[in-house]
XYZ file of C-alpha atoms in Angstrom:
344
model
C 18.952 -34.282 11.732
C 15.684 -34.680 14.226
C 13.664 -31.641 15.201
C 11.517 -31.897 17.818
C 8.793 -33.615 16.338
C 10.424 -36.452 15.806
C 10.468 -35.568 12.147
C 13.777 -35.059 9.625
C 15.035 -32.414 8.174
C 17.192 -32.604 5.325
C 19.769 -30.226 5.616
C 22.503 -28.505 3.540
C 24.882 -30.840 1.803
C 23.365 -34.174 2.847
C 23.623 -36.628 0.102
C 19.853 -38.344 0.865
C 18.780 -34.138 0.827
C 20.276 -33.755 -2.689
C 20.032 -37.457 -4.328
C 16.340 -37.002 -3.953
C 15.597 -32.930 -4.611
C 18.176 -33.680 -8.172
C 15.935 -34.232 -10.968
C 16.350 -38.353 -12.751
C 13.749 -40.357 -14.695
C 10.583 -41.134 -13.436
C 10.428 -44.049 -12.016
C 7.688 -46.316 -14.136
C 9.564 -45.011 -17.847
C 10.042 -48.190 -19.142
C 5.786 -48.373 -19.487
C 6.131 -44.905 -20.765
C 8.112 -46.015 -23.299
C 6.098 -48.543 -23.896
C 3.210 -46.175 -23.645
C 3.413 -44.119 -26.265
C 4.487 -46.571 -28.867
C 2.160 -48.668 -28.452
C -0.965 -46.081 -27.648
C -0.387 -44.259 -30.554
C -1.510 -47.454 -32.841
C -4.281 -48.337 -31.363
C -5.911 -44.384 -31.312
C -5.485 -44.860 -35.224
C -6.683 -48.479 -34.836
C -9.525 -47.694 -33.610
C -9.922 -44.811 -35.656
C -10.121 -46.560 -39.168
C -12.908 -49.181 -37.236
C -14.917 -45.670 -36.521
C -14.947 -44.942 -39.863
C -15.908 -48.019 -41.164
C -18.043 -48.177 -38.767
C -19.764 -44.745 -38.733
C -20.161 -45.087 -42.683
C -22.779 -47.751 -41.694
C -26.285 -46.957 -42.977
C -27.775 -46.762 -39.308
C -24.988 -45.149 -38.058
C -25.829 -41.885 -40.978
C -29.609 -42.660 -40.242
C -28.279 -41.398 -36.172
C -26.352 -39.014 -37.454
C -28.592 -36.845 -39.151
C -31.063 -36.805 -36.524
C -28.894 -36.900 -34.390
C -27.325 -33.341 -35.851
C -30.818 -31.702 -37.356
C -32.297 -31.848 -33.394
C -28.362 -29.884 -32.291
C -28.789 -27.531 -35.631
C -33.069 -26.792 -35.039
C -32.570 -26.282 -32.249
C -29.890 -24.052 -31.024
C -31.182 -20.979 -32.154
C -34.117 -20.605 -30.089
C -32.228 -22.588 -27.242
C -29.498 -19.555 -27.466
C -32.820 -17.179 -27.786
C -34.110 -18.061 -24.837
C -30.926 -18.193 -22.569
C -29.996 -15.471 -23.989
C -33.967 -12.632 -22.813
C -34.489 -15.276 -19.931
C -30.625 -13.986 -18.666
C -31.956 -10.438 -19.110
C -34.945 -10.395 -17.289
C -33.155 -12.279 -14.293
C -30.594 -9.346 -13.918
C -32.617 -6.098 -14.930
C -36.158 -6.944 -13.956
C -37.058 -6.783 -9.976
C -38.841 -9.214 -9.505
C -41.277 -6.289 -6.946
C -42.822 -5.926 -10.682
C -43.929 -9.496 -10.531
C -45.906 -8.762 -6.651
C -47.435 -4.776 -8.214
C -48.781 -7.432 -11.484
C -49.992 -9.872 -9.397
C -54.063 -9.253 -8.742
C -53.999 -9.510 -4.277
C -56.033 -12.393 -4.240
C -54.413 -15.825 -4.511
C -57.584 -17.513 -6.059
C -57.185 -14.643 -9.531
C -53.649 -14.781 -9.460
C -53.287 -17.922 -10.162
C -54.032 -18.347 -13.912
C -52.984 -14.177 -14.275
C -49.381 -15.631 -13.081
C -50.049 -18.070 -15.389
C -50.468 -16.085 -18.282
C -47.234 -13.694 -17.043
C -45.201 -17.619 -18.412
C -45.991 -17.248 -21.857
C -45.613 -13.628 -21.839
C -41.902 -13.895 -19.779
C -39.217 -16.451 -20.917
C -37.553 -18.397 -19.120
C -35.884 -21.718 -18.803
C -36.869 -24.248 -16.531
C -33.595 -24.174 -14.640
C -33.990 -19.705 -13.864
C -37.391 -21.068 -12.138
C -36.437 -22.127 -9.544
C -34.904 -19.653 -8.244
C -36.969 -16.912 -9.332
C -40.288 -19.327 -7.798
C -37.799 -18.584 -4.219
C -37.922 -15.118 -5.129
C -40.984 -14.449 -5.249
C -42.047 -16.245 -2.045
C -39.169 -14.433 -0.857
C -40.902 -11.442 -1.715
C -44.677 -11.780 -0.678
C -46.077 -13.581 -3.622
C -48.078 -16.359 -2.415
C -46.942 -19.240 -2.996
C -49.034 -20.849 -5.336
C -48.842 -18.343 -8.127
C -44.858 -18.599 -8.072
C -45.247 -22.490 -8.469
C -48.182 -21.396 -11.786
C -44.970 -18.672 -12.765
C -42.062 -22.336 -12.250
C -44.081 -24.333 -14.213
C -45.784 -22.051 -17.169
C -42.696 -19.610 -18.177
C -40.657 -22.941 -19.177
C -43.625 -24.162 -20.974
C -44.871 -21.269 -23.031
C -42.950 -18.891 -23.447
C -42.949 -17.555 -27.320
C -39.325 -18.885 -27.571
C -41.293 -22.051 -27.562
C -43.756 -21.077 -28.332
C -41.653 -21.105 -31.840
C -39.879 -23.221 -31.238
C -42.307 -25.508 -31.569
C -43.891 -24.030 -34.398
C -40.925 -24.706 -36.302
C -40.578 -27.928 -35.337
C -43.704 -29.096 -36.162
C -44.918 -26.908 -39.553
C -47.835 -27.195 -40.674
C -49.080 -27.702 -37.727
C -50.058 -24.889 -35.234
C -53.226 -26.899 -34.084
C -50.127 -28.803 -32.445
C -48.699 -25.456 -31.057
C -52.479 -24.323 -29.778
C -52.092 -27.727 -28.302
C -49.523 -27.253 -26.070
C -50.608 -24.303 -25.239
C -53.935 -24.694 -23.996
C -52.378 -28.061 -21.533
C -49.295 -26.400 -20.124
C -51.222 -22.983 -18.966
C -54.387 -25.601 -18.052
C -51.747 -28.211 -16.012
C -50.287 -24.856 -14.151
C -53.718 -23.235 -13.491
C -54.414 -26.380 -12.213
C -51.654 -27.068 -10.190
C -51.180 -23.647 -8.491
C -55.186 -23.640 -8.000
C -54.181 -27.334 -6.362
C -52.076 -25.799 -3.399
C -53.674 -23.719 -2.361
C -56.475 -25.577 -2.285
C -53.912 -28.631 -0.307
C -50.640 -26.944 0.302
C -49.429 -27.055 3.726
C -46.801 -24.223 4.603
C -44.660 -27.066 6.694
C -43.751 -28.609 2.966
C -42.745 -25.706 2.017
C -38.723 -24.370 3.571
C -38.226 -21.228 1.424
C -34.535 -20.424 1.474
C -32.623 -16.937 2.322
C -31.684 -15.520 -0.755
C -29.789 -11.636 -1.269
C -31.615 -10.007 -3.980
C -28.963 -9.919 -7.875
C -30.908 -7.073 -9.158
C -28.292 -4.269 -8.375
C -26.615 -1.195 -10.812
C -24.025 -0.422 -13.192
C -22.045 -3.562 -14.142
C -23.315 -5.753 -11.273
C -25.569 -6.625 -13.550
C -24.134 -7.496 -16.148
C -22.221 -9.687 -14.599
C -24.758 -11.082 -13.250
C -26.476 -11.142 -16.963
C -22.924 -12.636 -18.668
C -22.609 -15.124 -15.603
C -26.054 -16.236 -15.783
C -27.182 -16.712 -18.899
C -23.272 -18.710 -19.492
C -24.442 -21.314 -16.742
C -27.515 -20.662 -18.153
C -26.389 -21.182 -21.695
C -24.017 -23.834 -21.419
C -26.514 -26.181 -18.954
C -28.999 -26.586 -21.036
C -26.637 -26.816 -24.081
C -24.960 -29.561 -22.895
C -28.737 -31.825 -22.089
C -29.387 -30.773 -25.464
C -26.803 -32.840 -26.772
C -27.812 -35.836 -25.214
C -30.611 -35.056 -26.116
C -30.009 -35.105 -29.030
C -27.393 -37.668 -28.675
C -30.710 -40.333 -26.992
C -32.999 -39.104 -29.289
C -30.881 -40.001 -31.804
C -30.026 -43.609 -30.579
C -34.157 -43.938 -29.557
C -35.163 -43.700 -33.670
C -31.765 -46.228 -34.468
C -31.255 -49.231 -32.198
C -34.660 -49.789 -30.738
C -36.738 -52.971 -32.489
C -39.638 -52.096 -34.561
C -41.488 -53.970 -32.519
C -40.279 -52.921 -29.323
C -42.003 -49.338 -30.631
C -44.912 -51.530 -31.853
C -45.868 -52.268 -29.328
C -45.807 -48.910 -27.363
C -46.541 -46.402 -30.176
C -49.518 -49.723 -30.940
C -51.462 -48.900 -27.000
C -52.379 -45.219 -26.335
C -51.679 -45.120 -23.062
C -48.900 -47.543 -22.814
C -47.307 -45.009 -25.792
C -48.023 -41.724 -23.401
C -46.767 -43.507 -20.465
C -42.741 -44.635 -22.516
C -42.507 -40.795 -23.925
C -43.940 -39.049 -20.508
C -41.474 -41.424 -18.810
C -38.592 -40.556 -21.468
C -39.236 -37.118 -20.843
C -38.563 -37.412 -17.406
C -35.301 -38.877 -17.865
C -33.783 -37.243 -21.188
C -34.208 -33.847 -19.143
C -34.105 -31.445 -22.580
C -34.829 -27.973 -22.279
C -38.062 -27.008 -23.251
C -36.054 -24.839 -26.388
C -34.998 -27.634 -27.666
C -37.988 -30.337 -26.936
C -39.623 -29.258 -29.693
C -37.082 -31.334 -32.631
C -36.619 -34.102 -30.259
C -40.555 -34.259 -29.530
C -40.894 -34.301 -33.341
C -37.526 -37.176 -34.218
C -40.307 -39.409 -32.483
C -42.986 -39.617 -35.428
C -43.652 -43.264 -34.381
C -45.653 -42.473 -31.380
C -48.966 -40.157 -31.727
C -49.382 -37.048 -32.145
C -51.214 -36.795 -27.940
C -47.459 -38.885 -26.924
C -45.415 -36.291 -28.275
C -47.795 -33.804 -26.849
C -47.811 -35.621 -23.509
C -43.508 -35.926 -23.585
C -43.907 -31.691 -24.815
C -45.779 -30.136 -21.690
C -44.657 -32.859 -18.749
C -41.404 -31.985 -19.711
C -39.928 -28.552 -18.994
C -42.052 -29.060 -15.797
C -41.069 -31.629 -14.361
C -38.021 -33.642 -15.074
C -34.938 -34.984 -12.788
C -32.618 -31.880 -12.517
C -35.957 -29.664 -11.421
C -36.739 -32.043 -9.254
C -34.107 -31.873 -7.760
C -33.216 -28.416 -8.297
C -36.893 -27.579 -5.834
C -35.570 -30.334 -3.658
C -32.456 -28.290 -2.310
C -34.703 -24.878 -2.419
C -38.141 -25.823 -0.641
C -36.969 -29.429 0.432
C -37.512 -32.787 -0.109
C -41.286 -33.494 1.188
C -42.464 -30.212 -1.392
C -40.818 -31.647 -4.684
C -41.166 -34.850 -4.397
C -44.907 -33.847 -4.099
C -44.558 -31.272 -6.135
C -43.514 -33.765 -9.028
C -45.816 -36.436 -8.809
C -49.131 -34.173 -8.651
C -47.162 -32.132 -11.382
C -47.084 -35.065 -14.125
C -50.504 -36.563 -12.986
C -51.734 -33.177 -13.630
C -49.997 -32.920 -17.326
C -50.783 -36.162 -18.727
C -54.904 -36.069 -18.477
C -54.793 -32.460 -19.406
C -52.271 -33.396 -22.426
C -54.887 -36.282 -23.073
C -57.601 -34.812 -23.033
C -56.391 -31.540 -24.551
C -54.724 -33.681 -27.634
C -57.478 -35.660 -27.298
C -59.894 -32.625 -29.553
C -57.410 -30.517 -31.068
C -55.320 -33.242 -32.063
């Protein structure tokens, strides 16, 4: 029968309705049967070829590099995300406001040093900086902390020492170059920054009491670890693929020229977006490049990469993100070349 809107309404006992409602064979059952017969055989054939392919010397080298990067970096990644989640959940933002000097020019280096003491991943540093600004911290100090916290915290420096055993100069160079970059960028914002570039998003405080804090810690840790772990695997795969597939002549072209070497690894750091707790192991695997180039990779990566540019644009606005990221790259490269040229 038809309803008031002209649509057909099935009634009880209607042969057409009962015929459509009865279960039966899928319409494309012959194709399903054919797929059930062919797909398993095809998978076995692919796995057979894959096993033979994986046993080649190139793939063995690829597998070794990839697993080494992941296995070495995973404990530091776990520790870093645990500490970052704990700070985000249990330490109110007003603590930072109380310890910072009132004069912005002095608050900038103090915020940079606070990044040495307090660990945090680069993904968490953007909302933390936004929260600090909303609670009265000068933007210059908040941006300094945003850059320094993921770059020179104890977990990152320890991971760097493990990735470069017997080379304490690399750890010191990373500390000084990253701290110098963060401080210079804070002072540059005091000098050249404009309020109209900044578009903070209003956020509510996540620091609650009792089980709400525990839930915030659990959710934050889970999000940061899964996201950073994914970037770690991507970075490890990219580093292993880079080491195995790129011809030696291409590497010699870049690694043989200092500025090309630095520029190539800076671009690689921006594109790979490896977590700061793991980037030292990726840098250590790029043994064909100079120490200064690998230092630039570790200084730029935690401060500017594709995911950070997207996070900053969504939080503070595109006008800020593009200007701030471009200036940070220039300052980080100059700082790496200057500090690395002296220490390395």
